[in-house]
């Protein structure tokens, strides 16, 4: 069994018992090029570690290149990001029209009877009481026993989302939920910028045109359209898909994931939201991709992520508008192209790439901000350890690459296990044979009726998603023997009583408030020092 401890950090600008440590070797000046979410999250993470130790951190942002302006859902790790900075939900959430997220409903990805819809829950301490039963039933069902194995009935988060409740129990109810958030991406960027400036980060509005390389092939300086030459000890590329430093200047090779993730474009549109506010993202399979529906306090964010191999931007926009009842509305849509994959070296010479410049896996599980957060935080750990040689670069890059590959494999599983036959797009996804060895092993174990837990724990895929997420996706998509071939369970297989699980979770549910009410009175952070989450 694996547990994760979620720490509620108390904010301190730097550690060291009040005595300031010197900054890491040779690090006096950091220049971050790009002022999107990646630029400001990185600036805040670096500011916490280094600013009081005399390191100057400057964000350069082009006055003419806009931020991407999408990216409105998070994983639960974003909570740790704000906690580590000492920023309360009551402060940032209203400023960003933010809502709570208990997980994601996947609708229409599977056509298998009883499995047309399922919920990928965020973990909760209550799962400690129902996870064993879930995994037991799933393993019995893959071996042909007719027991209940759809994930939704086993998880409190699924019930919270179904009831539009917030994952915020009072402190007297000692079961915390590892929730994520939805937010307005532009407002989040502005909030992070304000915080970073308050904490001493400098800002310069200028368009970087060129980077000059030094004799070792690292970056010597960057030139701006405004006529300035700027130098630093470390350059951070947060220029989004432009990849101005990591790609254009350093020519870092890029590994495309296009042969197993076909989507390369998106169209986004807002729509009105009513009185009641859901606490989940809904991801609905459409003809050539999927649509997100993200609730904010003032609107829904919607988008259609699709593949241009199968569908034109005009057809995608029409399909999305039809779905939202906005065919004749004058709400304008935003069309975006996506480059799916990752660079080989996120830390290359004296340049670190963070955000879309380092790579992107399509937004199905809303993981991009997590990559930003982890890349910046792990990089700080490497700097603090003082080991900046080639071997450290390699270890760092391997760690980030494995995270990318683990997440990619989880996203690929959504497509590979689909059972739709309505379009070439879905048939091509199901027929896709470009699978990692980890995934092949996982699917084989599942089809042979074995536990997948040991394999997930040992392999790269387990570094991105815990065992229960793998059981949830495979069970939620209904990857089980055909219903007509199921047999009566043995007494051991049928040892858990679903009515007891329903009873336990329904009794717990009353401790969680209505989502809209909770947003109107956001409570302060819980005081627990650490919250144990059971990940299997
Ligand atoms: C369709 C879609 C949906 C998404 N959904 C999610 C989601 O639900 N959850 C999630 O976590 N992520 C999501 N993402 C990803 C998320 O939007 C990004 O990871 C996040 O916004 C960070 O972007 P960024 O800062 O790297 O780049 P950008 O926002 O593009 O910012 C780039 C910055 O670089 C600056 N810049 C560019 N060129 C220059 C130059 N020459 N000189 C100076 N400055 C320059 C720009 O001015 C801008 O400030 C989604 C992405 C897409 C495409």
XYZ file of C-alpha atoms and ligand atoms in Angstrom:
589
model
C 0.000 0.000 0.000
C 1.255 3.501 -0.788
C 0.128 6.606 0.982
C 0.868 10.162 -0.025
C 1.189 12.895 2.512
C -0.179 16.231 1.520
C 1.563 18.883 3.544
C -0.067 22.127 4.380
C 3.042 24.254 4.368
C 3.169 27.463 6.315
C 4.642 30.104 4.106
C 8.189 31.204 4.793
C 10.207 33.062 2.190
C 13.175 30.798 2.883
C 14.181 28.144 5.365
C 17.194 28.134 7.628
C 16.039 29.091 11.098
C 16.081 32.815 10.419
C 19.670 32.773 9.140
C 19.834 33.508 5.426
C 21.651 30.885 3.405
C 23.788 32.146 0.500
C 22.243 31.647 -2.939
C 23.285 28.556 -4.911
C 26.631 28.869 -6.688
C 26.841 31.433 -9.496
C 23.184 32.304 -9.285
C 22.698 36.044 -8.961
C 20.320 36.880 -11.781
C 17.463 34.827 -13.286
C 15.599 36.010 -16.358
C 12.263 34.409 -17.139
C 11.064 35.111 -20.679
C 7.255 34.891 -20.791
C 4.484 36.125 -18.511
C 1.835 33.412 -18.855
C 0.888 31.025 -16.029
C 4.223 29.245 -16.481
C 6.253 32.446 -16.156
C 4.502 33.662 -13.012
C 4.266 30.259 -11.284
C 7.992 29.774 -11.870
C 8.745 33.309 -10.675
C 6.815 32.725 -7.435
C 8.476 29.352 -6.820
C 11.935 30.817 -7.377
C 11.106 33.937 -5.344
C 10.163 31.803 -2.348
C 13.491 30.001 -2.507
C 15.927 32.691 -3.562
C 14.753 36.284 -3.458
C 15.646 36.993 0.161
C 19.056 35.534 -0.532
C 19.809 38.295 -2.981
C 18.914 36.629 -6.280
C 17.320 39.023 -8.774
C 14.385 37.521 -10.693
C 12.974 39.358 -13.721
C 10.062 38.386 -15.946
C 10.239 39.721 -19.515
C 6.938 39.733 -21.364
C 6.160 40.703 -24.913
C 3.646 43.560 -25.202
C 2.411 42.055 -28.482
C 2.221 38.256 -27.927
C -0.835 37.331 -25.851
C -0.881 34.451 -23.368
C -2.687 31.318 -24.514
C -5.726 32.276 -22.397
C -7.004 28.720 -21.847
C -6.198 26.156 -19.163
C -9.023 26.412 -16.678
C -8.848 23.129 -14.776
C -6.251 21.751 -12.370
C -5.187 18.606 -10.582
C -5.205 18.541 -6.756
C -1.526 19.449 -6.725
C -2.382 23.100 -7.340
C -3.605 23.214 -3.764
C -0.059 22.355 -2.636
C 1.285 25.148 -4.850
C -0.826 27.813 -3.151
C -0.255 26.289 0.287
C 3.501 26.381 -0.227
C 3.235 30.094 -1.036
C 0.948 30.803 1.928
C -1.858 32.015 -0.332
C -5.325 31.238 1.031
C -8.192 30.021 -1.150
C -10.315 32.891 0.189
C -7.787 35.249 -1.379
C -7.139 33.799 -4.817
C -10.350 31.903 -5.668
C -12.784 34.866 -5.796
C -10.191 36.880 -7.757
C -10.158 34.168 -10.446
C -13.869 33.204 -10.423
C -12.612 29.838 -9.221
C -14.648 26.783 -8.218
C -13.794 23.470 -6.588
C -13.187 20.353 -8.659
C -13.809 16.838 -7.271
C -12.698 15.086 -10.473
C -13.749 14.541 -14.074
C -16.768 12.809 -15.594
C -16.021 11.012 -18.862
C -19.218 10.811 -20.856
C -19.733 8.814 -24.041
C -16.209 7.418 -24.352
C -17.414 3.858 -23.923
C -20.510 2.278 -25.439
C -20.353 -0.816 -23.210
C -23.712 -1.196 -21.429
C -23.566 0.261 -17.911
C -20.230 1.965 -18.581
C -21.269 4.833 -20.877
C -20.176 7.334 -18.234
C -17.774 7.241 -15.311
C -16.050 9.605 -12.910
C -12.278 9.806 -12.362
C -12.215 10.866 -8.714
C -9.582 12.824 -6.872
C -8.434 10.840 -3.851
C -9.972 11.321 -0.444
C -9.117 10.077 3.016
C -12.500 8.315 2.970
C -11.201 6.173 0.115
C -9.143 4.380 2.750
C -12.461 2.798 3.725
C -13.676 1.773 0.252
C -10.616 1.279 -1.960
C -9.989 -2.316 -0.927
C -13.563 -3.231 -1.820
C -13.301 -1.475 -5.190
C -10.077 -3.212 -6.203
C -11.364 -6.569 -4.904
C -14.560 -6.311 -6.944
C -12.730 -5.165 -10.071
C -10.323 -8.084 -9.854
C -13.217 -10.502 -9.332
C -14.994 -9.079 -12.378
C -12.002 -9.269 -14.692
C -11.979 -12.940 -13.703
C -15.588 -13.323 -14.806
C -17.545 -12.859 -11.543
C -20.774 -10.893 -11.773
C -20.076 -8.314 -9.039
C -20.506 -4.532 -9.063
C -17.298 -2.957 -10.372
C -18.226 0.448 -11.818
C -16.037 2.960 -9.919
C -18.652 5.635 -9.177
C -20.370 3.903 -6.268
C -17.079 3.424 -4.387
C -15.854 7.000 -4.174
C -17.091 9.936 -2.132
C -15.754 12.361 -4.758
C -18.114 10.896 -7.400
C -21.064 11.414 -5.062
C -20.012 14.966 -4.214
C -19.844 15.815 -7.911
C -23.196 14.165 -8.627
C -24.776 16.216 -5.827
C -22.964 19.468 -6.752
C -21.341 19.593 -3.334
C -17.988 21.137 -2.398
C -15.095 18.951 -1.203
C -14.820 21.064 1.964
C -15.948 19.290 5.128
C -15.794 21.152 8.460
C -12.723 20.397 10.564
C -14.889 18.359 12.929
C -15.259 15.795 10.085
C -11.733 14.469 9.770
C -11.759 13.265 6.152
C -10.092 15.670 3.793
C -10.485 15.439 0.032
C -7.654 16.048 -2.360
C -9.546 18.465 -4.561
C -8.550 20.514 -7.577
C -9.923 23.768 -8.981
C -11.427 25.460 -12.010
C -10.482 29.103 -12.670
C -10.335 31.841 -15.283
C -6.892 31.384 -16.858
C -6.354 35.064 -17.643
C -7.371 36.188 -14.153
C -5.138 33.523 -12.598
C -2.181 34.883 -14.585
C -2.967 38.422 -13.396
C -3.316 37.283 -9.772
C -0.004 35.411 -9.878
C 1.674 38.447 -11.423
C 0.424 40.734 -8.622
C 1.671 38.282 -5.980
C 5.040 37.883 -7.641
C 5.555 41.656 -7.874
C 4.584 42.023 -4.198
C 7.262 39.452 -3.381
C 10.007 41.302 -5.167
C 9.972 39.834 -8.697
C 10.782 42.474 -11.349
C 8.805 42.900 -14.549
C 9.801 44.316 -17.890
C 7.503 44.649 -20.874
C 9.680 43.934 -23.925
C 9.734 41.627 -26.927
C 12.722 39.288 -27.063
C 13.918 38.961 -30.644
C 17.071 36.947 -30.362
C 19.341 34.960 -28.045
C 23.133 35.010 -28.462
C 24.989 31.816 -27.559
C 28.255 31.612 -25.626
C 31.291 29.460 -26.479
C 29.826 26.463 -24.596
C 26.578 26.657 -26.561
C 24.613 28.134 -23.630
C 22.759 31.440 -23.707
C 24.995 34.512 -23.305
C 22.286 37.202 -23.589
C 18.895 38.026 -25.051
C 18.175 41.056 -27.240
C 14.898 42.929 -27.221
C 13.021 44.826 -29.934
C 13.229 47.821 -27.618
C 17.007 47.807 -28.147
C 18.319 46.291 -24.923
C 20.742 43.396 -24.395
C 19.893 41.472 -21.189
C 22.164 38.956 -19.447
C 21.544 36.446 -16.650
C 23.057 33.387 -14.959
C 19.943 31.346 -15.704
C 17.403 31.825 -18.508
C 13.933 30.348 -18.166
C 11.931 29.799 -21.322
C 8.242 30.388 -20.567
C 7.393 31.637 -24.070
C 4.697 29.003 -24.641
C 4.539 27.078 -27.913
C 7.046 29.608 -29.407
C 9.885 27.946 -27.434
C 12.054 30.970 -28.150
C 15.069 29.852 -26.100
C 14.806 26.072 -25.690
C 13.839 25.442 -29.309
C 14.701 28.415 -31.536
C 18.015 29.320 -29.815
C 19.255 25.994 -28.397
C 17.621 23.697 -30.958
C 16.737 21.153 -28.292
C 15.263 18.070 -30.014
C 11.511 17.584 -29.624
C 9.816 14.183 -29.195
C 6.378 14.299 -30.774
C 3.547 12.201 -29.299
C 1.450 12.661 -32.455
C 1.561 8.972 -33.363
C -0.437 7.990 -30.292
C -2.263 11.205 -29.354
C -3.979 12.432 -32.513
C -5.536 15.689 -31.276
C -3.693 18.808 -32.395
C -6.248 21.633 -32.238
C -8.982 23.085 -30.060
C -11.791 25.606 -30.254
C -13.014 27.355 -27.088
C -16.289 29.179 -26.315
C -17.845 30.471 -23.069
C -21.498 29.848 -22.196
C -23.772 31.081 -19.393
C -23.969 29.237 -16.078
C -27.113 28.993 -13.951
C -27.627 29.306 -10.199
C -26.304 25.870 -9.256
C -22.589 25.273 -9.873
C -21.186 21.794 -10.584
C -18.001 20.702 -8.784
C -16.587 18.633 -11.641
C -15.247 18.950 -15.167
C -17.287 17.061 -17.749
C -15.429 15.626 -20.722
C -17.796 14.406 -23.427
C -16.698 12.376 -26.429
C -17.771 14.068 -29.691
C -17.312 12.986 -33.331
C -13.601 13.759 -33.710
C -12.408 14.408 -30.185
C -13.946 15.541 -26.930
C -15.503 18.627 -25.350
C -14.669 20.082 -21.950
C -17.239 21.819 -19.784
C -15.686 23.706 -16.903
C -17.831 25.584 -14.374
C -16.604 28.959 -13.078
C -18.584 31.208 -10.751
C -19.596 33.505 -13.643
C -19.692 31.256 -16.744
C -18.888 27.876 -18.222
C -15.675 27.459 -20.163
C -16.208 25.057 -23.070
C -13.885 23.710 -25.676
C -13.597 21.004 -28.306
C -10.228 19.264 -28.601
C -9.987 17.496 -31.956
C -7.693 16.155 -34.617
C -7.224 18.143 -37.837
C -6.499 14.840 -39.610
C -10.199 14.045 -39.215
C -12.033 17.364 -38.859
C -11.721 20.981 -40.067
C -11.734 23.915 -37.599
C -15.058 25.111 -39.098
C -16.726 21.710 -38.619
C -15.404 21.507 -35.053
C -16.747 24.958 -34.203
C -20.151 24.117 -35.680
C -20.356 20.846 -33.750
C -19.441 22.620 -30.495
C -21.894 25.474 -31.104
C -24.679 23.013 -31.884
C -23.967 21.147 -28.688
C -24.062 24.344 -26.614
C -27.116 25.788 -28.388
C -24.942 28.705 -29.591
C -25.193 28.145 -33.338
C -26.534 31.625 -34.022
C -25.054 33.391 -30.993
C -22.532 36.164 -31.609
C -20.165 34.787 -28.913
C -16.814 34.521 -30.662
C -14.818 31.299 -30.601
C -11.046 30.987 -30.141
C -9.173 28.532 -32.339
C -5.881 27.089 -31.077
C -3.240 24.769 -32.454
C -1.451 22.380 -30.079
C 2.006 20.827 -30.371
C 1.852 17.509 -28.498
C 5.064 16.046 -27.124
C 8.055 17.183 -25.104
C 11.593 18.439 -25.505
C 14.346 15.921 -24.759
C 16.145 18.258 -22.357
C 13.989 20.574 -20.248
C 17.180 21.824 -18.558
C 19.647 22.431 -21.371
C 22.911 24.284 -20.583
C 21.907 27.427 -18.655
C 18.299 27.348 -19.857
C 15.264 25.782 -18.187
C 12.047 25.349 -20.177
C 8.800 25.520 -18.184
C 5.228 25.363 -19.487
C 4.150 24.908 -23.087
C 7.736 25.558 -24.250
C 8.860 22.306 -22.577
C 5.989 20.267 -23.975
C 2.289 19.649 -23.783
C 0.022 16.659 -23.493
C -3.499 17.481 -24.512
C -5.686 18.841 -21.704
C -7.853 15.745 -21.073
C -6.716 15.357 -17.446
C -5.711 19.024 -16.970
C -2.104 18.210 -16.124
C -0.198 21.148 -17.672
C -0.042 23.361 -14.567
C 1.210 20.349 -12.627
C 4.150 19.999 -15.037
C 4.933 23.695 -14.508
C 4.714 23.386 -10.743
C 6.825 20.242 -10.559
C 9.446 21.349 -13.063
C 10.052 24.581 -11.136
C 9.980 22.931 -7.693
C 12.274 20.033 -8.625
C 14.658 22.469 -10.277
C 14.886 24.447 -7.021
C 15.747 21.189 -5.213
C 18.549 20.520 -7.693
C 19.929 24.050 -7.287
C 19.748 23.785 -3.499
C 21.651 20.493 -3.629
C 24.374 22.430 -5.444
C 24.940 19.696 -7.992
C 24.736 21.425 -11.360
C 26.975 19.207 -13.496
C 26.005 17.222 -16.588
C 24.965 14.215 -14.495
C 22.515 16.398 -12.559
C 21.104 17.747 -15.833
C 20.591 14.158 -17.013
C 18.881 13.058 -13.796
C 16.597 16.086 -13.835
C 15.652 15.612 -17.483
C 15.008 11.923 -17.005
C 12.706 12.648 -14.078
C 10.660 15.205 -16.035
C 10.592 13.001 -19.143
C 9.307 10.021 -17.175
C 6.535 12.164 -15.751
C 5.558 13.254 -19.273
C 5.559 9.674 -20.487
C 3.523 8.389 -17.552
C 0.864 11.042 -18.112
C 0.894 10.404 -21.874
C 0.206 6.703 -21.287
C -2.731 7.464 -19.016
C -4.218 9.813 -21.615
C -3.595 7.268 -24.397
C -5.595 4.727 -22.366
C -8.737 6.888 -22.642
C -8.514 6.605 -26.427
C -7.243 3.069 -26.752
C -10.059 1.634 -24.606
C -12.866 3.551 -26.372
C -15.521 1.375 -27.971
C -17.163 3.936 -30.277
C -17.483 2.988 -33.910
C -19.301 6.074 -35.232
C -16.330 7.790 -36.934
C -12.933 6.977 -38.420
C -11.431 9.055 -35.620
C -12.636 6.714 -32.864
C -11.890 3.577 -34.882
C -8.339 4.809 -35.545
C -7.839 5.484 -31.848
C -9.004 2.014 -30.834
C -6.782 0.460 -33.505
C -3.713 2.471 -32.461
C -0.765 0.135 -31.863
C 1.747 2.775 -30.819
C 1.784 1.859 -27.170
C 4.643 1.991 -24.683
C 5.955 -1.292 -23.275
C 4.553 -0.292 -19.865
C 1.077 0.026 -21.340
C 1.309 -3.263 -23.209
C 2.279 -5.020 -19.969
C -0.548 -3.349 -18.067
C -3.200 -4.270 -20.644
C -1.910 -7.875 -20.810
C -2.042 -8.290 -17.025
C -5.587 -6.930 -16.993
C -6.780 -9.203 -19.807
C -5.214 -12.192 -18.029
C -7.193 -11.353 -14.879
C -4.130 -10.433 -12.815
C -3.647 -7.554 -10.405
C -2.147 -4.534 -12.174
C -1.017 -2.936 -8.902
C 2.543 -4.372 -8.767
C 3.232 -3.410 -12.397
C 1.946 0.146 -11.966
C 4.059 0.641 -8.854
C 7.246 -0.574 -10.515
C 6.877 1.164 -13.854
C 7.101 4.721 -15.124
C 3.299 4.872 -15.481
C 2.975 4.619 -11.682
C 4.963 7.827 -11.249
C 2.262 9.824 -13.007
C -0.961 8.164 -11.830
C -1.541 6.037 -8.739
C -2.891 2.502 -8.883
C -6.467 3.522 -8.086
C -6.560 5.831 -11.125
C -5.563 2.913 -13.354
C -8.284 0.714 -11.859
C -10.778 3.570 -12.250
C -10.096 4.130 -15.952
C -10.044 0.443 -16.927
C -13.142 -0.375 -14.859
C -14.886 2.889 -15.758
C -14.500 2.166 -19.470
C -15.978 -1.297 -18.824
C -12.934 -3.382 -19.844
C -14.442 -6.587 -18.478
C -15.619 -9.914 -19.893
C -18.878 -9.573 -21.862
C -21.936 -9.379 -19.543
C -23.425 -12.616 -20.985
C -20.266 -14.533 -20.038
C -20.225 -13.476 -16.379
C -20.779 -16.202 -13.789
C -22.170 -16.092 -10.253
C -19.446 -14.934 -7.845
C -17.924 -17.259 -5.279
C -18.590 -16.423 -1.646
C -15.097 -14.886 -1.380
C -15.618 -12.807 -4.508
C -18.973 -11.538 -3.229
C -17.724 -10.769 0.275
C -18.419 -7.024 0.107
C -21.909 -5.647 0.458
C -22.587 -2.658 -1.830
C -25.440 -1.452 0.398
C -22.943 -0.983 3.239
C -20.666 1.068 0.991
C -23.624 3.186 -0.162
C -24.666 3.689 3.428
C -21.195 4.735 4.586
C -20.710 7.215 1.756
C -24.244 8.641 1.880
C -23.867 9.252 5.629
C -20.557 11.019 5.004
C -21.984 13.130 2.197
C -24.063 15.293 4.529
C -20.851 16.795 5.937
C -20.013 18.412 2.604
C -21.824 21.679 1.757
C -23.582 22.755 -1.400
C -20.946 23.986 -3.829
C -22.352 27.480 -4.386
C -22.798 28.024 -0.619
C -19.207 26.908 0.003
C -17.904 29.335 -2.623
C -19.729 32.187 -0.902
C -17.977 31.385 2.417
C -14.578 29.926 1.617
C -13.134 28.617 4.897
C -9.518 29.111 5.973
C -7.059 26.303 5.364
C -7.464 23.250 7.612
C -4.960 23.197 10.398
C -3.905 19.545 10.027
C -0.187 19.381 9.458
C -0.440 16.497 7.087
C -3.267 14.598 5.488
C -2.786 10.984 4.621
C -4.201 10.034 1.267
C -4.347 6.404 0.368
C -3.042 5.782 -3.134
C -2.719 2.024 -3.151
C -6.818 23.920 -25.580
C -5.993 23.943 -24.323
C -6.596 23.646 -23.107
C -5.833 23.644 -21.944
N -6.425 23.272 -20.768
C -5.663 23.157 -19.656
C -6.230 22.765 -18.427
O -7.423 22.517 -18.307
N -5.409 22.662 -17.364
C -4.079 22.945 -17.431
O -3.366 22.799 -16.421
N -3.545 23.382 -18.570
C -4.282 23.487 -19.679
N -3.712 23.932 -20.836
C -2.310 24.350 -20.821
C -2.179 25.740 -20.191
O -2.973 26.651 -20.907
C -0.734 26.182 -20.194
O 0.097 25.170 -19.722
C -0.536 27.382 -19.306
O -1.437 28.399 -19.621
C 0.867 27.906 -19.383
O 1.121 28.483 -20.633
P 2.518 29.180 -20.841
O 2.709 30.190 -19.777
O 3.553 28.140 -21.003
O 2.361 29.891 -22.257
P 1.518 31.171 -22.707
O 0.292 31.389 -21.923
O 1.373 31.049 -24.184
O 2.476 32.398 -22.373
C 3.582 32.717 -23.191
C 4.183 34.023 -22.709
O 5.397 34.241 -23.413
C 5.424 35.575 -23.866
N 6.254 35.627 -25.066
C 6.132 34.896 -26.205
N 7.066 35.261 -27.099
C 7.797 36.248 -26.487
C 8.896 37.035 -26.894
N 9.424 36.908 -28.117
N 9.401 37.938 -26.031
C 8.879 38.096 -24.788
N 7.818 37.365 -24.360
C 7.295 36.469 -25.198
C 3.975 35.942 -24.138
O 3.801 37.348 -24.128
C 3.297 35.245 -22.950
O 3.362 36.101 -21.818
C -4.462 23.968 -22.002
C -3.875 24.306 -23.217
C -4.621 24.282 -24.374
C -3.953 24.610 -25.681
